PDB file of C-alpha atoms in Angstrom:
ATOM      1  CA  UNK A   1      36.553 -35.213  -3.161  1.00 66.00           C
ATOM      2  CA  UNK A   2      39.312 -32.834  -4.159  1.00 79.00           C
ATOM      3  CA  UNK A   3      39.717 -29.308  -2.713  1.00 70.00           C
ATOM      4  CA  UNK A   4      38.071 -27.558  -5.714  1.00 77.00           C
ATOM      5  CA  UNK A   5      34.937 -29.659  -5.436  1.00 73.00           C
ATOM      6  CA  UNK A   6      34.867 -28.958  -1.706  1.00 63.00           C
ATOM      7  CA  UNK A   7      35.043 -25.213  -2.312  1.00 72.00           C
ATOM      8  CA  UNK A   8      32.207 -25.396  -4.895  1.00 61.00           C
ATOM      9  CA  UNK A   9      30.032 -27.416  -2.504  1.00 62.00           C
ATOM     10  CA  UNK A  10      30.788 -24.972   0.332  1.00 61.00           C
ATOM     11  CA  UNK A  11      29.886 -21.961  -1.902  1.00 52.00           C
ATOM     12  CA  UNK A  12      26.639 -23.594  -3.024  1.00 66.00           C
ATOM     13  CA  UNK A  13      25.739 -24.431   0.611  1.00 58.00           C
ATOM     14  CA  UNK A  14      26.464 -20.833   1.679  1.00 56.00           C
ATOM     15  CA  UNK A  15      24.351 -19.442  -1.175  1.00 57.00           C
ATOM     16  CA  UNK A  16      21.450 -21.718  -0.268  1.00 56.00           C
ATOM     17  CA  UNK A  17      21.773 -20.686   3.362  1.00 53.00           C
ATOM     18  CA  UNK A  18      21.605 -16.982   2.467  1.00 51.00           C
ATOM     19  CA  UNK A  19      18.552 -17.602   0.208  1.00 51.00           C
ATOM     20  CA  UNK A  20      16.685 -19.522   2.937  1.00 47.00           C
ATOM     21  CA  UNK A  21      17.595 -16.854   5.524  1.00 44.00           C
ATOM     22  CA  UNK A  22      16.359 -14.102   3.186  1.00 47.00           C
ATOM     23  CA  UNK A  23      13.020 -15.866   2.611  1.00 45.00           C
ATOM     24  CA  UNK A  24      12.509 -16.459   6.338  1.00 43.00           C
ATOM     25  CA  UNK A  25      13.410 -12.867   7.135  1.00 42.00           C
ATOM     26  CA  UNK A  26      11.136 -11.578   4.333  1.00 44.00           C
ATOM     27  CA  UNK A  27       8.237 -13.643   5.609  1.00 45.00           C
ATOM     28  CA  UNK A  28       8.414 -11.969   9.017  1.00 47.00           C
ATOM     29  CA  UNK A  29       8.731  -8.485   7.596  1.00 60.00           C
ATOM     30  CA  UNK A  30       5.154  -7.665   6.478  1.00 81.00           C
ATOM     31  CA  UNK A  31       2.422  -6.290   8.628  1.00 90.00           C
ATOM     32  CA  UNK A  32       0.032  -8.875  10.013  1.00 94.00           C
ATOM     33  CA  UNK A  33      -3.675  -8.767   9.258  1.00 96.00           C
ATOM     34  CA  UNK A  34      -5.402  -7.350  12.341  1.00 97.00           C
ATOM     35  CA  UNK A  35      -2.322  -5.432  13.414  1.00 96.00           C
ATOM     36  CA  UNK A  36      -2.577  -1.667  13.893  1.00 97.00           C
ATOM     37  CA  UNK A  37      -1.125   0.208  10.949  1.00 98.00           C
ATOM     38  CA  UNK A  38       1.799   2.407  12.106  1.00 97.00           C
ATOM     39  CA  UNK A  39       1.218   6.124  11.870  1.00 96.00           C
ATOM     40  CA  UNK A  40       3.665   8.952  11.082  1.00 97.00           C
ATOM     41  CA  UNK A  41       3.313  12.639  10.279  1.00 98.00           C
ATOM     42  CA  UNK A  42       4.185  13.174   6.632  1.00 98.00           C
ATOM     43  CA  UNK A  43       4.122  16.140   4.232  1.00 97.00           C
ATOM     44  CA  UNK A  44       0.953  16.391   2.141  1.00 97.00           C
ATOM     45  CA  UNK A  45       0.792  16.824  -1.627  1.00 95.00           C
ATOM     46  CA  UNK A  46       0.264  19.189  -3.327  1.00 90.00           C
ATOM     47  CA  UNK A  47      -0.259  21.713  -0.512  1.00 82.00           C
ATOM     48  CA  UNK A  48       2.909  20.928   1.457  1.00 84.00           C
ATOM     49  CA  UNK A  49       1.182  20.838   4.865  1.00 94.00           C
ATOM     50  CA  UNK A  50       1.385  17.812   7.150  1.00 97.00           C
ATOM     51  CA  UNK A  51      -0.920  14.962   7.941  1.00 96.00           C
ATOM     52  CA  UNK A  52      -1.124  11.331   8.963  1.00 97.00           C
ATOM     53  CA  UNK A  53      -3.136   8.238   8.241  1.00 96.00           C
ATOM     54  CA  UNK A  54      -4.444   8.828  11.773  1.00 97.00           C
ATOM     55  CA  UNK A  55      -6.415  11.771  10.309  1.00 98.00           C
ATOM     56  CA  UNK A  56      -8.723   9.190   8.762  1.00 98.00           C
ATOM     57  CA  UNK A  57      -9.467   7.229  11.955  1.00 97.00           C
ATOM     58  CA  UNK A  58     -13.149   6.287  12.055  1.00 98.00           C
ATOM     59  CA  UNK A  59     -13.233   5.655   8.267  1.00 98.00           C
ATOM     60  CA  UNK A  60     -12.310   2.775   6.062  1.00 98.00           C
ATOM     61  CA  UNK A  61      -9.079   3.599   4.148  1.00 99.00           C
ATOM     62  CA  UNK A  62      -7.575   2.171   0.998  1.00 99.00           C
ATOM     63  CA  UNK A  63      -3.916   3.306   1.302  1.00 99.00           C
ATOM     64  CA  UNK A  64      -1.993   3.135  -1.951  1.00 99.00           C
ATOM     65  CA  UNK A  65       1.803   3.520  -2.027  1.00 99.00           C
ATOM     66  CA  UNK A  66       3.124   4.723  -5.360  1.00 98.00           C
ATOM     67  CA  UNK A  67       5.929   6.546  -7.169  1.00 98.00           C
ATOM     68  CA  UNK A  68       5.946   8.685 -10.323  1.00 98.00           C
ATOM     69  CA  UNK A  69       8.728   6.574 -11.902  1.00 97.00           C
ATOM     70  CA  UNK A  70       6.699   3.348 -11.458  1.00 98.00           C
ATOM     71  CA  UNK A  71       5.096   2.079 -14.700  1.00 98.00           C
ATOM     72  CA  UNK A  72       2.500  -0.155 -12.991  1.00 98.00           C
ATOM     73  CA  UNK A  73       1.564   2.830 -10.738  1.00 98.00           C
ATOM     74  CA  UNK A  74       0.770   4.819 -13.848  1.00 98.00           C
ATOM     75  CA  UNK A  75      -1.306   1.932 -15.222  1.00 97.00           C
ATOM     76  CA  UNK A  76      -3.456   1.487 -12.105  1.00 97.00           C
ATOM     77  CA  UNK A  77      -3.899   5.218 -11.357  1.00 97.00           C
ATOM     78  CA  UNK A  78      -6.925   5.857 -13.584  1.00 96.00           C
ATOM     79  CA  UNK A  79      -8.795   2.881 -12.094  1.00 97.00           C
ATOM     80  CA  UNK A  80      -7.996   4.019  -8.552  1.00 97.00           C
ATOM     81  CA  UNK A  81      -9.208   7.514  -9.359  1.00 96.00           C
ATOM     82  CA  UNK A  82     -12.531   6.197 -10.785  1.00 97.00           C
ATOM     83  CA  UNK A  83     -12.939   3.899  -7.790  1.00 98.00           C
ATOM     84  CA  UNK A  84     -12.379   6.825  -5.423  1.00 98.00           C
ATOM     85  CA  UNK A  85     -14.902   9.016  -7.219  1.00 97.00           C
ATOM     86  CA  UNK A  86     -17.543   6.279  -7.130  1.00 97.00           C
ATOM     87  CA  UNK A  87     -16.977   5.229  -3.523  1.00 97.00           C
ATOM     88  CA  UNK A  88     -15.743   8.316  -1.608  1.00 96.00           C
ATOM     89  CA  UNK A  89     -18.787   8.175   0.718  1.00 96.00           C
ATOM     90  CA  UNK A  90     -17.861   4.654   1.788  1.00 97.00           C
ATOM     91  CA  UNK A  91     -14.060   4.614   1.855  1.00 98.00           C
ATOM     92  CA  UNK A  92     -11.227   7.099   1.838  1.00 98.00           C
ATOM     93  CA  UNK A  93      -8.608   6.471  -0.831  1.00 98.00           C
ATOM     94  CA  UNK A  94      -5.297   7.892   0.315  1.00 98.00           C
ATOM     95  CA  UNK A  95      -1.968   7.843  -1.556  1.00 98.00           C
ATOM     96  CA  UNK A  96       1.602   7.894  -0.342  1.00 98.00           C
ATOM     97  CA  UNK A  97       4.260   8.928  -2.876  1.00 98.00           C
ATOM     98  CA  UNK A  98       7.571   7.275  -1.941  1.00 98.00           C
ATOM     99  CA  UNK A  99      11.207   7.656  -2.913  1.00 97.00           C
ATOM    100  CA  UNK A 100      10.414  10.329  -5.403  1.00 95.00           C
ATOM    101  CA  UNK A 101      11.303  13.910  -6.320  1.00 95.00           C
ATOM    102  CA  UNK A 102       8.649  16.446  -5.270  1.00 93.00           C
ATOM    103  CA  UNK A 103       8.312  17.928  -8.773  1.00 95.00           C
ATOM    104  CA  UNK A 104       7.887  14.472 -10.339  1.00 97.00           C
ATOM    105  CA  UNK A 105       5.213  13.548  -7.786  1.00 97.00           C
ATOM    106  CA  UNK A 106       3.291  16.778  -8.462  1.00 97.00           C
ATOM    107  CA  UNK A 107       3.527  16.189 -12.240  1.00 97.00           C
ATOM    108  CA  UNK A 108       2.074  12.648 -11.702  1.00 98.00           C
ATOM    109  CA  UNK A 109      -0.849  14.008  -9.723  1.00 97.00           C
ATOM    110  CA  UNK A 110      -1.567  16.610 -12.460  1.00 97.00           C
ATOM    111  CA  UNK A 111      -1.151  14.069 -15.299  1.00 97.00           C
ATOM    112  CA  UNK A 112      -3.637  11.661 -13.767  1.00 96.00           C
ATOM    113  CA  UNK A 113      -5.883  14.400 -12.294  1.00 95.00           C
ATOM    114  CA  UNK A 114      -5.670  12.813  -8.835  1.00 96.00           C
ATOM    115  CA  UNK A 115      -7.602  14.745  -6.210  1.00 94.00           C
ATOM    116  CA  UNK A 116      -7.819  12.330  -3.295  1.00 97.00           C
ATOM    117  CA  UNK A 117      -5.507  12.950  -0.292  1.00 97.00           C
ATOM    118  CA  UNK A 118      -1.787  12.384  -0.810  1.00 98.00           C
ATOM    119  CA  UNK A 119       1.232  12.119   1.513  1.00 98.00           C
ATOM    120  CA  UNK A 120       4.879  12.194   0.585  1.00 97.00           C
ATOM    121  CA  UNK A 121       7.572   9.882   1.986  1.00 98.00           C
ATOM    122  CA  UNK A 122      10.591  11.092   0.044  1.00 96.00           C
ATOM    123  CA  UNK A 123      13.076   8.871   1.975  1.00 96.00           C
ATOM    124  CA  UNK A 124      10.923   5.770   2.119  1.00 96.00           C
ATOM    125  CA  UNK A 125      11.484   5.573   5.868  1.00 97.00           C
ATOM    126  CA  UNK A 126       7.760   5.250   6.610  1.00 97.00           C
ATOM    127  CA  UNK A 127       6.753   3.075   3.670  1.00 96.00           C
ATOM    128  CA  UNK A 128       9.734   0.728   3.867  1.00 96.00           C
ATOM    129  CA  UNK A 129      10.376   0.870   7.561  1.00 95.00           C
ATOM    130  CA  UNK A 130       6.932   1.168   9.152  1.00 96.00           C
ATOM    131  CA  UNK A 131       4.558  -0.171   6.501  1.00 96.00           C
ATOM    132  CA  UNK A 132       7.178  -2.731   5.460  1.00 96.00           C
ATOM    133  CA  UNK A 133       6.464  -2.327   1.776  1.00 96.00           C
ATOM    134  CA  UNK A 134       8.277  -4.552  -0.701  1.00 94.00           C
ATOM    135  CA  UNK A 135       7.799  -2.342  -3.754  1.00 95.00           C
ATOM    136  CA  UNK A 136       5.386  -0.062  -5.568  1.00 98.00           C
ATOM    137  CA  UNK A 137       2.559  -0.039  -6.087  1.00 98.00           C
ATOM    138  CA  UNK A 138       1.341  -1.657  -2.850  1.00 98.00           C
ATOM    139  CA  UNK A 139      -2.057  -1.180  -1.190  1.00 98.00           C
ATOM    140  CA  UNK A 140      -3.410  -1.628   2.304  1.00 98.00           C
ATOM    141  CA  UNK A 141      -7.009  -1.799   3.458  1.00 99.00           C
ATOM    142  CA  UNK A 142      -7.390  -0.290   6.906  1.00 98.00           C
ATOM    143  CA  UNK A 143     -10.509  -0.531   9.093  1.00 98.00           C
ATOM    144  CA  UNK A 144     -12.013   2.432  10.974  1.00 98.00           C
ATOM    145  CA  UNK A 145     -10.046   1.482  14.092  1.00 98.00           C
ATOM    146  CA  UNK A 146      -6.760   1.692  12.233  1.00 98.00           C
ATOM    147  CA  UNK A 147      -6.072  -2.048  11.817  1.00 98.00           C
ATOM    148  CA  UNK A 148      -4.869  -3.782   8.689  1.00 98.00           C
ATOM    149  CA  UNK A 149      -7.657  -5.783   7.021  1.00 98.00           C
ATOM    150  CA  UNK A 150      -5.971  -6.681   3.692  1.00 98.00           C
ATOM    151  CA  UNK A 151      -2.749  -6.169   1.824  1.00 97.00           C
ATOM    152  CA  UNK A 152      -2.257  -6.064  -1.962  1.00 97.00           C
ATOM    153  CA  UNK A 153       1.318  -6.113  -3.289  1.00 96.00           C
ATOM    154  CA  UNK A 154       1.476  -5.024  -6.892  1.00 96.00           C
ATOM    155  CA  UNK A 155      -0.824  -3.123  -9.269  1.00 98.00           C
ATOM    156  CA  UNK A 156      -4.594  -3.459  -9.472  1.00 97.00           C
ATOM    157  CA  UNK A 157      -5.564  -4.563 -13.002  1.00 95.00           C
ATOM    158  CA  UNK A 158      -8.877  -2.740 -13.035  1.00 96.00           C
ATOM    159  CA  UNK A 159     -11.699  -1.324 -10.902  1.00 96.00           C
ATOM    160  CA  UNK A 160     -13.165  -4.831 -10.342  1.00 97.00           C
ATOM    161  CA  UNK A 161      -9.894  -5.851  -8.643  1.00 98.00           C
ATOM    162  CA  UNK A 162     -10.007  -2.746  -6.473  1.00 98.00           C
ATOM    163  CA  UNK A 163     -13.627  -3.402  -5.556  1.00 98.00           C
ATOM    164  CA  UNK A 164     -12.831  -7.026  -4.614  1.00 98.00           C
ATOM    165  CA  UNK A 165      -9.931  -5.838  -2.445  1.00 98.00           C
ATOM    166  CA  UNK A 166     -12.046  -3.170  -0.779  1.00 98.00           C
ATOM    167  CA  UNK A 167     -15.157  -5.365  -0.417  1.00 97.00           C
ATOM    168  CA  UNK A 168     -14.969  -5.541   3.420  1.00 97.00           C
ATOM    169  CA  UNK A 169     -15.262  -1.728   3.509  1.00 96.00           C
ATOM    170  CA  UNK A 170     -17.916  -1.543   0.810  1.00 96.00           C
ATOM    171  CA  UNK A 171     -19.968  -4.350   2.428  1.00 94.00           C
ATOM    172  CA  UNK A 172     -19.638  -2.694   5.853  1.00 90.00           C
ATOM    173  CA  UNK A 173     -20.798   0.646   4.455  1.00 80.00           C
ATOM    174  CA  UNK A 174     -23.785  -1.012   2.791  1.00 79.00           C
ATOM    175  CA  UNK A 175     -24.936  -2.811   5.962  1.00 76.00           C
ATOM    176  CA  UNK A 176     -25.403  -0.258   8.826  1.00 59.00           C
ATOM    177  CA  UNK A 177     -29.093   0.412   8.019  1.00 54.00           C
ATOM    178  CA  UNK A 178     -29.976  -3.231   7.502  1.00 47.00           C
ATOM    179  CA  UNK A 179     -31.566  -5.298  10.259  1.00 39.00           C
ATOM    180  CA  UNK A 180     -31.667  -9.038  10.655  1.00 41.00           C
ATOM    181  CA  UNK A 181     -34.371 -10.528   8.417  1.00 43.00           C
ATOM    182  CA  UNK A 182     -34.722  -7.486   6.176  1.00 43.00           C
ATOM    183  CA  UNK A 183     -34.083  -7.731   2.433  1.00 41.00           C
TER     184      UNK A 183
END
């Protein structure tokens, strides 16, 4: 083997090493099912007050991370809004706008007539650092105790996909009055 072939082999080996390391590191970076969802105080939209996911403790929460510049976020937004309207007594839908300009986020909320609670993470420190998101949109199903039940990276195609994702919450909300053996 000449020196040029050796350098090429060494470069390929280094590249493969970095790829494997990146995949291993990425695999450890997401929140685990059953793990408590980290909380942080964030600005609210559109009011500009402050709040936290902790404000919804005791309720099921579908937390959706989005950005106004995200095409798939725009596509899934109407279905999320319809889902929220139909199921607000069973589950709280909460949005977090990330890595966005305030004016653009507010325009997005107006354009899609979104009225469910919204937080703003302009820097992405909470969504990337604490929630460990990999992109937008990304959704999390959180139980009433604040633990992660399910994670959905990417856009929901329609309301049926959202209902399937949120089924643990919807099933739980439908069952409190039922007793064993009742139909």
